[in-house]
PDB file of C-alpha atoms and ligand atoms in Angstrom:
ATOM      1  CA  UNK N   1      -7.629  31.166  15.440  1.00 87.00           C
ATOM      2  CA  UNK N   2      -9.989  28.884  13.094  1.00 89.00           C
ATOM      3  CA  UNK N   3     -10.521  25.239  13.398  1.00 88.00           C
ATOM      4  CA  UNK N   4     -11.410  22.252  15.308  1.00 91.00           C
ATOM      5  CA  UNK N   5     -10.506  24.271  18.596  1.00 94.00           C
ATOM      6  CA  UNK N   6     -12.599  22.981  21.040  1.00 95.00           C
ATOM      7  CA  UNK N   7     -12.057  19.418  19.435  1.00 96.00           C
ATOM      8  CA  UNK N   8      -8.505  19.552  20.200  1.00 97.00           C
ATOM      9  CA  UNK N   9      -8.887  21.343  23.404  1.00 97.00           C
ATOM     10  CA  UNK N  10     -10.482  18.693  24.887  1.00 97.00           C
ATOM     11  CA  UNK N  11      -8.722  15.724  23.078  1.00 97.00           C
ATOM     12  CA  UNK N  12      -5.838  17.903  24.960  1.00 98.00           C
ATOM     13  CA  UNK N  13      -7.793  17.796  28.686  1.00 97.00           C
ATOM     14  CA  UNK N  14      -8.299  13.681  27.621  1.00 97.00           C
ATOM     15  CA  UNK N  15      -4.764  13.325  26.841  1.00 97.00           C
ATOM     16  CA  UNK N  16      -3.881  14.694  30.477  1.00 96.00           C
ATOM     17  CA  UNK N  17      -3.222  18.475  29.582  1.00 97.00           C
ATOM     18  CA  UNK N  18      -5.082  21.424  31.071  1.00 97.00           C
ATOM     19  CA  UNK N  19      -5.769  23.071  27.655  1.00 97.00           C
ATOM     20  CA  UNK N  20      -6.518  26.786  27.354  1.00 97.00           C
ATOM     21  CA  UNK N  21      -7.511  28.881  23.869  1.00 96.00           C
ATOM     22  CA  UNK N  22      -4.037  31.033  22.495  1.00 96.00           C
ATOM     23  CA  UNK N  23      -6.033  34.196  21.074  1.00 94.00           C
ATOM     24  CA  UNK N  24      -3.268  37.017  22.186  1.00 95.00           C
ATOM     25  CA  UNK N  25       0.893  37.199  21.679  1.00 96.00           C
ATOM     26  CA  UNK N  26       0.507  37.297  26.099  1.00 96.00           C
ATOM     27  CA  UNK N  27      -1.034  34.030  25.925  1.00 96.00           C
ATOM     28  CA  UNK N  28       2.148  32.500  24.642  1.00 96.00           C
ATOM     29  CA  UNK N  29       4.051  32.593  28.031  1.00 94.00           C
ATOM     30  CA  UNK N  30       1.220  30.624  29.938  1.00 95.00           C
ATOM     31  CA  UNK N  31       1.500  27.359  27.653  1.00 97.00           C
ATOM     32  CA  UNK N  32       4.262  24.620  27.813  1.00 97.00           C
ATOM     33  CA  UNK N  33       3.191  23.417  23.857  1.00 98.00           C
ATOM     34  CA  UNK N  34       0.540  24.921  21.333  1.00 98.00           C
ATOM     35  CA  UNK N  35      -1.569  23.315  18.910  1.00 98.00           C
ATOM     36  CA  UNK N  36      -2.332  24.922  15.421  1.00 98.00           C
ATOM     37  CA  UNK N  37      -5.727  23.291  14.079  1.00 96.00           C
ATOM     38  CA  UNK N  38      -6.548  22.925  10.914  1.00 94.00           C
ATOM     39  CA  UNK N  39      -8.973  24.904   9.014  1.00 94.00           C
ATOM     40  CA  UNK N  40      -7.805  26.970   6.031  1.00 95.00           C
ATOM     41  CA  UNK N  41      -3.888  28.271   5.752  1.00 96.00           C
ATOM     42  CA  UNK N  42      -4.348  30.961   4.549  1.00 97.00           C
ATOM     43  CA  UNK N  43      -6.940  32.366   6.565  1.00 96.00           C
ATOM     44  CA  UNK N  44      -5.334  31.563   9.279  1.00 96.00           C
ATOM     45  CA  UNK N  45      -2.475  33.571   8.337  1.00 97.00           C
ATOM     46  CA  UNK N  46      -5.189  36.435   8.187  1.00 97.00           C
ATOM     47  CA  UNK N  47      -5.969  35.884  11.541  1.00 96.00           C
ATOM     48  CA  UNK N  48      -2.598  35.582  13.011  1.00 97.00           C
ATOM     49  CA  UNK N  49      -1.691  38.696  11.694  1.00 97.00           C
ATOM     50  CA  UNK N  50      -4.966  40.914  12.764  1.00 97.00           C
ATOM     51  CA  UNK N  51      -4.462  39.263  16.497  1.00 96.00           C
ATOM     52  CA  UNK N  52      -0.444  40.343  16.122  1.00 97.00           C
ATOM     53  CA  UNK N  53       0.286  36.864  16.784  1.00 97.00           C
ATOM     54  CA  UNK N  54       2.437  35.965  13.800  1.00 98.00           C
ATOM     55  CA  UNK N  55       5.617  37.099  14.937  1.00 98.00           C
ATOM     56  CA  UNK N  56       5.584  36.010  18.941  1.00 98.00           C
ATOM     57  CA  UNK N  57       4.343  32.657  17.815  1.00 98.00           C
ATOM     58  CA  UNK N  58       7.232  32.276  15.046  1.00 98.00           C
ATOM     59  CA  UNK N  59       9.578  33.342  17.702  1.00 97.00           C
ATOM     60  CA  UNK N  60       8.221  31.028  20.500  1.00 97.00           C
ATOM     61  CA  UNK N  61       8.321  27.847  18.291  1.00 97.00           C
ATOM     62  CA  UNK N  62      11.796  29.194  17.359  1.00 97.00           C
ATOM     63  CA  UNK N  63      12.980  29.151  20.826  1.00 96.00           C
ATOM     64  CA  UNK N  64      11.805  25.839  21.396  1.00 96.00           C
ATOM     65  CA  UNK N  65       7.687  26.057  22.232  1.00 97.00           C
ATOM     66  CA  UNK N  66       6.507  22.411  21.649  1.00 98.00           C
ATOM     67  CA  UNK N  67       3.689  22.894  18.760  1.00 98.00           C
ATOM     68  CA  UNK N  68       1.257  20.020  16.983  1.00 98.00           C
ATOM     69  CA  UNK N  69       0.103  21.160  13.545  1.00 98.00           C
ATOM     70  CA  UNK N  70      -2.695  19.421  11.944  1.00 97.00           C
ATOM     71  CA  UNK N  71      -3.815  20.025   8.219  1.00 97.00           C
ATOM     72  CA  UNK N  72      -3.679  23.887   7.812  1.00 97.00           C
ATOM     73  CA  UNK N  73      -1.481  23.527  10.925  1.00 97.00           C
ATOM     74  CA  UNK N  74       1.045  21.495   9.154  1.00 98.00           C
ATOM     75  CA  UNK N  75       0.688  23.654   5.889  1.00 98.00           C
ATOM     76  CA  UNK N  76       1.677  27.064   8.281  1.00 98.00           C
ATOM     77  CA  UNK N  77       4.443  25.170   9.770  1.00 98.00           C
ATOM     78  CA  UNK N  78       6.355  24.081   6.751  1.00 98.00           C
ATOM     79  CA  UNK N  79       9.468  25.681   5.532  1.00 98.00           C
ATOM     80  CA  UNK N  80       8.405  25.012   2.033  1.00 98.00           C
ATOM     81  CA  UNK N  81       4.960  25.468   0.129  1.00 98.00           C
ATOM     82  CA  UNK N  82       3.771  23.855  -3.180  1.00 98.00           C
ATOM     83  CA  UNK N  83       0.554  25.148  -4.574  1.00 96.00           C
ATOM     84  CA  UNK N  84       0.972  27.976  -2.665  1.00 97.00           C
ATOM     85  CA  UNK N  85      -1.554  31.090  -2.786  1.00 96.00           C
ATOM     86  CA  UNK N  86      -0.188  33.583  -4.399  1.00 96.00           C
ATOM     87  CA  UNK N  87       2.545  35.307  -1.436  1.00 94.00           C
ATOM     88  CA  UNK N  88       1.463  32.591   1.429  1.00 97.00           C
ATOM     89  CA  UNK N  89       3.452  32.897   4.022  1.00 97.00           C
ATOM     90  CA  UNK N  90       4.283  30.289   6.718  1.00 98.00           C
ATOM     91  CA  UNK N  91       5.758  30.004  10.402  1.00 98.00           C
ATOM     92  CA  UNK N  92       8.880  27.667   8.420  1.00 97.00           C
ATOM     93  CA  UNK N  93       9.757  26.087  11.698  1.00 96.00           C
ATOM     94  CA  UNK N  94       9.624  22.432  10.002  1.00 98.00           C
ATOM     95  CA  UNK N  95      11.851  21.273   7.267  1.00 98.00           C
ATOM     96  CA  UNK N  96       9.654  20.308   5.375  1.00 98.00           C
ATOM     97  CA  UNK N  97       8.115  20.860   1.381  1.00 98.00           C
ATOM     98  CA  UNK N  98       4.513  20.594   1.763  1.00 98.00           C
ATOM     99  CA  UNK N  99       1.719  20.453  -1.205  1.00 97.00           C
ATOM    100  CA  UNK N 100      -1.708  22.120  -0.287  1.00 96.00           C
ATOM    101  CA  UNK N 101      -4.560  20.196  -0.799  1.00 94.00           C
ATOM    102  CA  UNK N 102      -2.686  17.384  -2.393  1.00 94.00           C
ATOM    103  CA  UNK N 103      -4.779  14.523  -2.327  1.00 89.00           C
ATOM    104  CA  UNK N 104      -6.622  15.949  -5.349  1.00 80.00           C
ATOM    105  CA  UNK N 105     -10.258  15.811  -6.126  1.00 70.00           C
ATOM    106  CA  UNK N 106     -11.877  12.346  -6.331  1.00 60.00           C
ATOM    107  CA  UNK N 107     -10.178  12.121  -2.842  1.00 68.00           C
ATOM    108  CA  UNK N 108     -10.072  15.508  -1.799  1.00 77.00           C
ATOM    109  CA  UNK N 109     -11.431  14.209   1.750  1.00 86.00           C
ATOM    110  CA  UNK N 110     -11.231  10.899   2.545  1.00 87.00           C
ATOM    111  CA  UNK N 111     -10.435   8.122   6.280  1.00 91.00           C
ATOM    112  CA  UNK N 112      -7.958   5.158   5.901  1.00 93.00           C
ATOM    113  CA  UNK N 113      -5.844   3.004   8.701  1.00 95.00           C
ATOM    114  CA  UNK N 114      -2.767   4.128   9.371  1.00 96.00           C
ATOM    115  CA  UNK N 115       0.444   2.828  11.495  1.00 97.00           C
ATOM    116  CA  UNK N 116       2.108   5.666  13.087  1.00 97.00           C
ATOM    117  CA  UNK N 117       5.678   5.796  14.639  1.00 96.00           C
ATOM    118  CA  UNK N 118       5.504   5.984  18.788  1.00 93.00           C
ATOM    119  CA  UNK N 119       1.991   5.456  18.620  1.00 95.00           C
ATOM    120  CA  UNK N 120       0.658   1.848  19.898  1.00 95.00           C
ATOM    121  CA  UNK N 121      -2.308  -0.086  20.314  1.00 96.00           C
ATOM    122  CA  UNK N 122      -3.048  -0.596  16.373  1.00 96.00           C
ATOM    123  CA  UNK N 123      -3.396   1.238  13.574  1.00 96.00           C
ATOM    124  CA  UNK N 124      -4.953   4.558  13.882  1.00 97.00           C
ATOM    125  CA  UNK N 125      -7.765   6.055  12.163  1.00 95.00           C
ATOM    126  CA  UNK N 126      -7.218   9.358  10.288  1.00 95.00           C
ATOM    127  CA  UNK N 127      -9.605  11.702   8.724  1.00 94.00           C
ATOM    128  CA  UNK N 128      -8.057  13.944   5.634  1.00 94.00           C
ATOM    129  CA  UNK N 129     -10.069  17.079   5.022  1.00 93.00           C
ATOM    130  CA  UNK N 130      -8.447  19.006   1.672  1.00 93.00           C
ATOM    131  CA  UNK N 131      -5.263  17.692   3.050  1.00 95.00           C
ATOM    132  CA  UNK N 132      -1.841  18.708   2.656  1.00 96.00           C
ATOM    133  CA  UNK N 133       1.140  15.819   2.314  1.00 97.00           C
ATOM    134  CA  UNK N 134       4.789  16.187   3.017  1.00 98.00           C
ATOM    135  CA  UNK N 135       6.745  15.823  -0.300  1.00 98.00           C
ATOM    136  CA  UNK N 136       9.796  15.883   0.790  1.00 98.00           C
ATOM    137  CA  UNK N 137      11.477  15.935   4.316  1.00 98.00           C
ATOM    138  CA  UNK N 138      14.574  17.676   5.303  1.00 98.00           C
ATOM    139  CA  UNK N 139      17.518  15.114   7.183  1.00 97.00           C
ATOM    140  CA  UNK N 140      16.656  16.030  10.681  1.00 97.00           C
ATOM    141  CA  UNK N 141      13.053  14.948  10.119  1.00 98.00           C
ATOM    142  CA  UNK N 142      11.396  11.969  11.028  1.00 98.00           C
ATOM    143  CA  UNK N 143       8.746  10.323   9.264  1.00 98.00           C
ATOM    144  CA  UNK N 144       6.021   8.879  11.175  1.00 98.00           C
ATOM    145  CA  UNK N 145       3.516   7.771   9.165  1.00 98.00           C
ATOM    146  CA  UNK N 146       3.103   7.146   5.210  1.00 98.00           C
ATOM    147  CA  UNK N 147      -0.270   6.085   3.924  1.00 96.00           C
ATOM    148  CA  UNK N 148      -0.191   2.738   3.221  1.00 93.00           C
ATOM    149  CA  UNK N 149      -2.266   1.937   0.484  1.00 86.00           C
ATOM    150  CA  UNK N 150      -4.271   3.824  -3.061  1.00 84.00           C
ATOM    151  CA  UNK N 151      -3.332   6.288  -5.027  1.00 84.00           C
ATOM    152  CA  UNK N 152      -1.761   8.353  -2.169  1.00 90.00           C
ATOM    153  CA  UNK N 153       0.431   5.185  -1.111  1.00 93.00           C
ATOM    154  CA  UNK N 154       3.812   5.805   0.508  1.00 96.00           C
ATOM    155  CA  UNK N 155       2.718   9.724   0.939  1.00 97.00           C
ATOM    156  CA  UNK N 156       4.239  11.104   4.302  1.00 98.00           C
ATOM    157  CA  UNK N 157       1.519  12.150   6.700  1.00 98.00           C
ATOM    158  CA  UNK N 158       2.966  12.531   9.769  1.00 98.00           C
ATOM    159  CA  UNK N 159       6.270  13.665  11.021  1.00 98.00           C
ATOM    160  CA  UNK N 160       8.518  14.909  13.272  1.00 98.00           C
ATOM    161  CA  UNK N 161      11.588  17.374  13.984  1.00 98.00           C
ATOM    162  CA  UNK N 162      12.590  17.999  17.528  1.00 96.00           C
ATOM    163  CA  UNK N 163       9.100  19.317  19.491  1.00 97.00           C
ATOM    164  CA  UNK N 164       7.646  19.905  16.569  1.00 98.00           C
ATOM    165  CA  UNK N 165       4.945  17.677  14.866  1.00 98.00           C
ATOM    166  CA  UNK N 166       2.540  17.443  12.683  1.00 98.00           C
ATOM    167  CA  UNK N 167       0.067  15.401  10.319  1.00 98.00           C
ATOM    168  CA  UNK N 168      -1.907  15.915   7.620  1.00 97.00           C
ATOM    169  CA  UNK N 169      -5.159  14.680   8.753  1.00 96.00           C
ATOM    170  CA  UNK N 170      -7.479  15.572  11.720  1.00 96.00           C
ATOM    171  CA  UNK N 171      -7.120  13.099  14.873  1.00 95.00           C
ATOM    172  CA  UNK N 172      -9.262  15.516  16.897  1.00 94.00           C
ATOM    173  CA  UNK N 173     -12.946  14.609  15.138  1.00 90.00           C
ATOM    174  CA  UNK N 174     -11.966  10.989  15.042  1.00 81.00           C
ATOM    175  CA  UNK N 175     -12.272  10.205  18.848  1.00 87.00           C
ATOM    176  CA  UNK N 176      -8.665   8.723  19.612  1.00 95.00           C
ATOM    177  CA  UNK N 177      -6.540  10.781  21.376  1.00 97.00           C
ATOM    178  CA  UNK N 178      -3.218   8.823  21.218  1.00 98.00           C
ATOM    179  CA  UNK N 179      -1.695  11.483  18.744  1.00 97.00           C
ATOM    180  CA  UNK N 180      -2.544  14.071  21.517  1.00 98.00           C
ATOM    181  CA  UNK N 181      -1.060  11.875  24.137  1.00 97.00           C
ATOM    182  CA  UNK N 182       1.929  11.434  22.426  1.00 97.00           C
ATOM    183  CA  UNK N 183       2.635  15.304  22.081  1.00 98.00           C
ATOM    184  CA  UNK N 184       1.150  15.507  25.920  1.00 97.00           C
ATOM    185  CA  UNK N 185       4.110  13.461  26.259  1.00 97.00           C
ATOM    186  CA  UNK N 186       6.694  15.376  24.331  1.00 96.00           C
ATOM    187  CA  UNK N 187       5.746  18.586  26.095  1.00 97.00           C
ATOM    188  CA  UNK N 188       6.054  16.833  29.521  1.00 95.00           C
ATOM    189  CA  UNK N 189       9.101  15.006  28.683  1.00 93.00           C
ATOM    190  CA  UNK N 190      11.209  18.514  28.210  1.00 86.00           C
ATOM    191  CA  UNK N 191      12.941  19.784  31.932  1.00 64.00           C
TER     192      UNK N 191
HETATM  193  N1  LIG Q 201      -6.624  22.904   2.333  1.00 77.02           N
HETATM  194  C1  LIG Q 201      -6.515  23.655   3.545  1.00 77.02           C
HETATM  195  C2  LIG Q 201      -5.461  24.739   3.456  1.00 77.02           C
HETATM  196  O1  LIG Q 201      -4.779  24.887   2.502  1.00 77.02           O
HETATM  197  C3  LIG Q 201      -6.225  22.762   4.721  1.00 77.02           C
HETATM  198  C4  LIG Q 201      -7.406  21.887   5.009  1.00 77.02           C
HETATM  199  C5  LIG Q 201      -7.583  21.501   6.434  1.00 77.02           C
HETATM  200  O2  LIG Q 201      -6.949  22.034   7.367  1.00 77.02           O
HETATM  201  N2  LIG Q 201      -8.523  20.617   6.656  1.00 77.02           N
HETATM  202  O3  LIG Q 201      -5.304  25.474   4.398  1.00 77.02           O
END
C-alpha cells in the first residue's frame, strides 16, 4: 500500500522469493507469505480499507498466511496499541503491546548493531525510522532481538509468533537481506 515496496520486493527476489505487489483482496490467494512495509500506520489503514483489503488480509494472516511486518508493519500487526491515533485500528494477529513512535525525539530515527535470534553471520545493521518498540510480549511470543545499548537498551525490536514476524526497524534500505531470508525460509519451511 505505502512504503519501501520495491525495497522489499527485491530484498524478497535476493532472498530467493519471486516477489509480486498485493494491491487487491484477489491477490491474496497467489502469495505463500506477505510483507507489510513500513511507512505510516495509520495511513496505511486508509489504504487498506479504500482497496477493501482490510478484512481478506486479517482473515488470511488468521488462517495462517506467513506475513513480515516492518515499522508501520509491526504497528498494524499488533494486538495492542500505545499512543494510538485516536480509533487506530490494527490487523491484531500478534500478541503483542506496541508504542508508536517510541524512540522519542532526540532519537526519533536513528542505526545501531544488533544480534538477532536465527539470524547468523554477525550482528545486523538496523535502521529505525519513527519507530515503534514492543512493550510487552504475550507467552507464545518470541523475542528476537532487544537493542543492546542507550537509552532504548533492552527494548524488544524484533519478534516472533508462529509465521508471523516482525521488527521495528527497516532491513530493506540497509542492504542485508538475512531478515528476508529468514522469513523466505519460514514461508518455505510450511508443507
Ligand atoms: N511512526 C510510524 C507509524 O506510526 C511508523 C514509522 C515507519 O514505518 N517508519 O506508522
Amino acid at each position: 500500500m505505502q512504503g519501501d515496496v520495491r525495497e522489499h520486493l527485491a530484498a524478497l527476489e535476493e532472498a530467493g522469493a519471486r516477489a509480486v505487489r498485493v494491491r487487491h483482496p484477489e491477490d491474496l490467494a497467489r502469495v505463500d507469505g506477505i510483507v507489510l512495509p513500513g511507512g505510516e500506520s495509520t495511513t496505511i489503514v486508509k489504504l487498506l480499507d479504500a482497496f477493501e483489503l482490510f478484512e481478506p488480509l486479517r482473515t488470511a494472516i488468521e488462517g495462517g498466511l506467513p506475513v513480515y511486518g516492518s515499522c508501520a508493519g509491526m504497528i498494524l500487526l499488533a494486538r495492542r496499541l500505545l499512543d494510538a491515533a485516536e480509533g487506530q485500528r490494527t490487523l491484531g494477529e500478534l500478541d503483542v503491546t506496541v508504542r508508536r513512535n517510541a524512540f522519542g525525539r532526540q532519537i526519533d530515527s536513528f542505526e545501531t548493531d544488533l544480534e538477532v535470534e536465527g539470524v547468523t553471520g554477525g550482528p545486523f545493521h538496523a535502521v529505525f525510522i519513527r519507530a515503534p518498540w514492543v512493550e510487552e510480549a504475550g507467552p507464545g511470543v518470541q523475542v528476537l532481538a532487544t537493542v543492546g545499548a542507550g537509552p532504548a537498551a533492552g527494548r524488544i525490536v524484533a519478534v516472533r509468533e508462529r509465521d508471523v514476524v516482525a521488527t521495528s526497524f527497516h532491513p530493506e534500505i540497509a542492504g542485508d537481506v538475512r531478515l528476508h531470508r529468514k522469513f523466505v525460509q519460514i514461508v518455505s519451511e510450511r508443507d
